[in-house]
C-alpha positions as CSV (number, residue, x, y, z in Angstrom):
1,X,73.4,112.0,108.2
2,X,77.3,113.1,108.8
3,X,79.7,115.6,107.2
4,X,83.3,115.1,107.5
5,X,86.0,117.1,106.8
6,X,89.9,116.4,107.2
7,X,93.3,117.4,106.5
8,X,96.3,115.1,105.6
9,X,99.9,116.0,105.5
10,X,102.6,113.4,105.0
11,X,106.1,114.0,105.0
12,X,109.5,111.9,104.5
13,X,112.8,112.6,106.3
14,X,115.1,110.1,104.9
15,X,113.9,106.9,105.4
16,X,111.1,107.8,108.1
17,X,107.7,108.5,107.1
18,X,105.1,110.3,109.2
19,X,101.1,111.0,108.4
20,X,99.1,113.6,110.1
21,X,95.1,113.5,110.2
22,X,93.0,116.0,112.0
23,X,89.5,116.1,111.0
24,X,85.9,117.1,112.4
25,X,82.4,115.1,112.0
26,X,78.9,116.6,112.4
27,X,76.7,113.5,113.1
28,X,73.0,114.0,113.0
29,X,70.5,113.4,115.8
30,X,67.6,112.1,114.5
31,X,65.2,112.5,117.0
32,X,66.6,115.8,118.4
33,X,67.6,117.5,115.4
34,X,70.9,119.4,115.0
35,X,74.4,117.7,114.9
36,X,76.9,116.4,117.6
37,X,80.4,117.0,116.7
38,X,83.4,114.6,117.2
39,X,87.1,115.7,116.1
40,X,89.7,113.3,115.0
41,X,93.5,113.4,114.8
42,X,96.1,110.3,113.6
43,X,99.7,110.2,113.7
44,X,101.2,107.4,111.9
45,X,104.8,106.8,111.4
46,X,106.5,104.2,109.3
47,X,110.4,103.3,108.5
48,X,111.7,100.6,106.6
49,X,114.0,97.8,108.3
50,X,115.6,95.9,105.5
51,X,114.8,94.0,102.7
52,X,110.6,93.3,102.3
53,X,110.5,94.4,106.2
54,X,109.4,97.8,107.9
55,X,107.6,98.8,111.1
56,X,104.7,100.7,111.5
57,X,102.8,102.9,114.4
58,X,100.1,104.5,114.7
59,X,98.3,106.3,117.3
60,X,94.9,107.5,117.0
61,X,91.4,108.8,118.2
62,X,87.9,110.7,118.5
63,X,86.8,113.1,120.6
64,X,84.0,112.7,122.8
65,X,80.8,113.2,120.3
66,X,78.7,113.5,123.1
67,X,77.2,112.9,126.8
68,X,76.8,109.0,126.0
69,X,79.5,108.4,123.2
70,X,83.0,108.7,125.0
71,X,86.0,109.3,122.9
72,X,88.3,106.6,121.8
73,X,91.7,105.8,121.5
74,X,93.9,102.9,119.3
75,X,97.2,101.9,119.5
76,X,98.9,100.2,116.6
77,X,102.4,98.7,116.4
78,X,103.2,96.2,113.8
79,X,105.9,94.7,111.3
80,X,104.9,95.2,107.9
81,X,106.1,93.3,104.5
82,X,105.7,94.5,100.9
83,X,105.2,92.5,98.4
């Protein structure tokens, strides 16, 4: 069993585009009992190049969530197309 909660805010200046994301988990321990607790936090950011184009970038991650689970991290860079 988990609970999540999490906040978003997104915001435009002009062309550019960011996302925020911070959340907490509370991930159950079966056989102990009780929760472990992991937090969470993205930043994205996206701008349009010209025509169908754009770039995109993200970096995100989780806290440790405990003794054996070590936090993580991922990268993301990438030209996107709309349709």
């Amino acid at each position: 069993m988990a609970h999540l909660a999490e906040v978003l805010v997104s915001k435009d200046f002009g062309k550019h585009h960011f996302d925020v994301n911070e959340g907490v988990q509370f991930v159950g321990r079966p056989q102990l009992g009780g929760f472990d607790r992991t937090y969470f936090t993205a930043l994205s950011y996206f701008r349009p190049l010209g025509g169908k184009w754009g770039y995109t970038g993200e970096i995100a991650g989780f806290s440790r969530l405990n003794a054996t689970t070590p936090a993580t991290m991922t990268l993301l860079n990438a030209g996107a197309m709309s349709g």
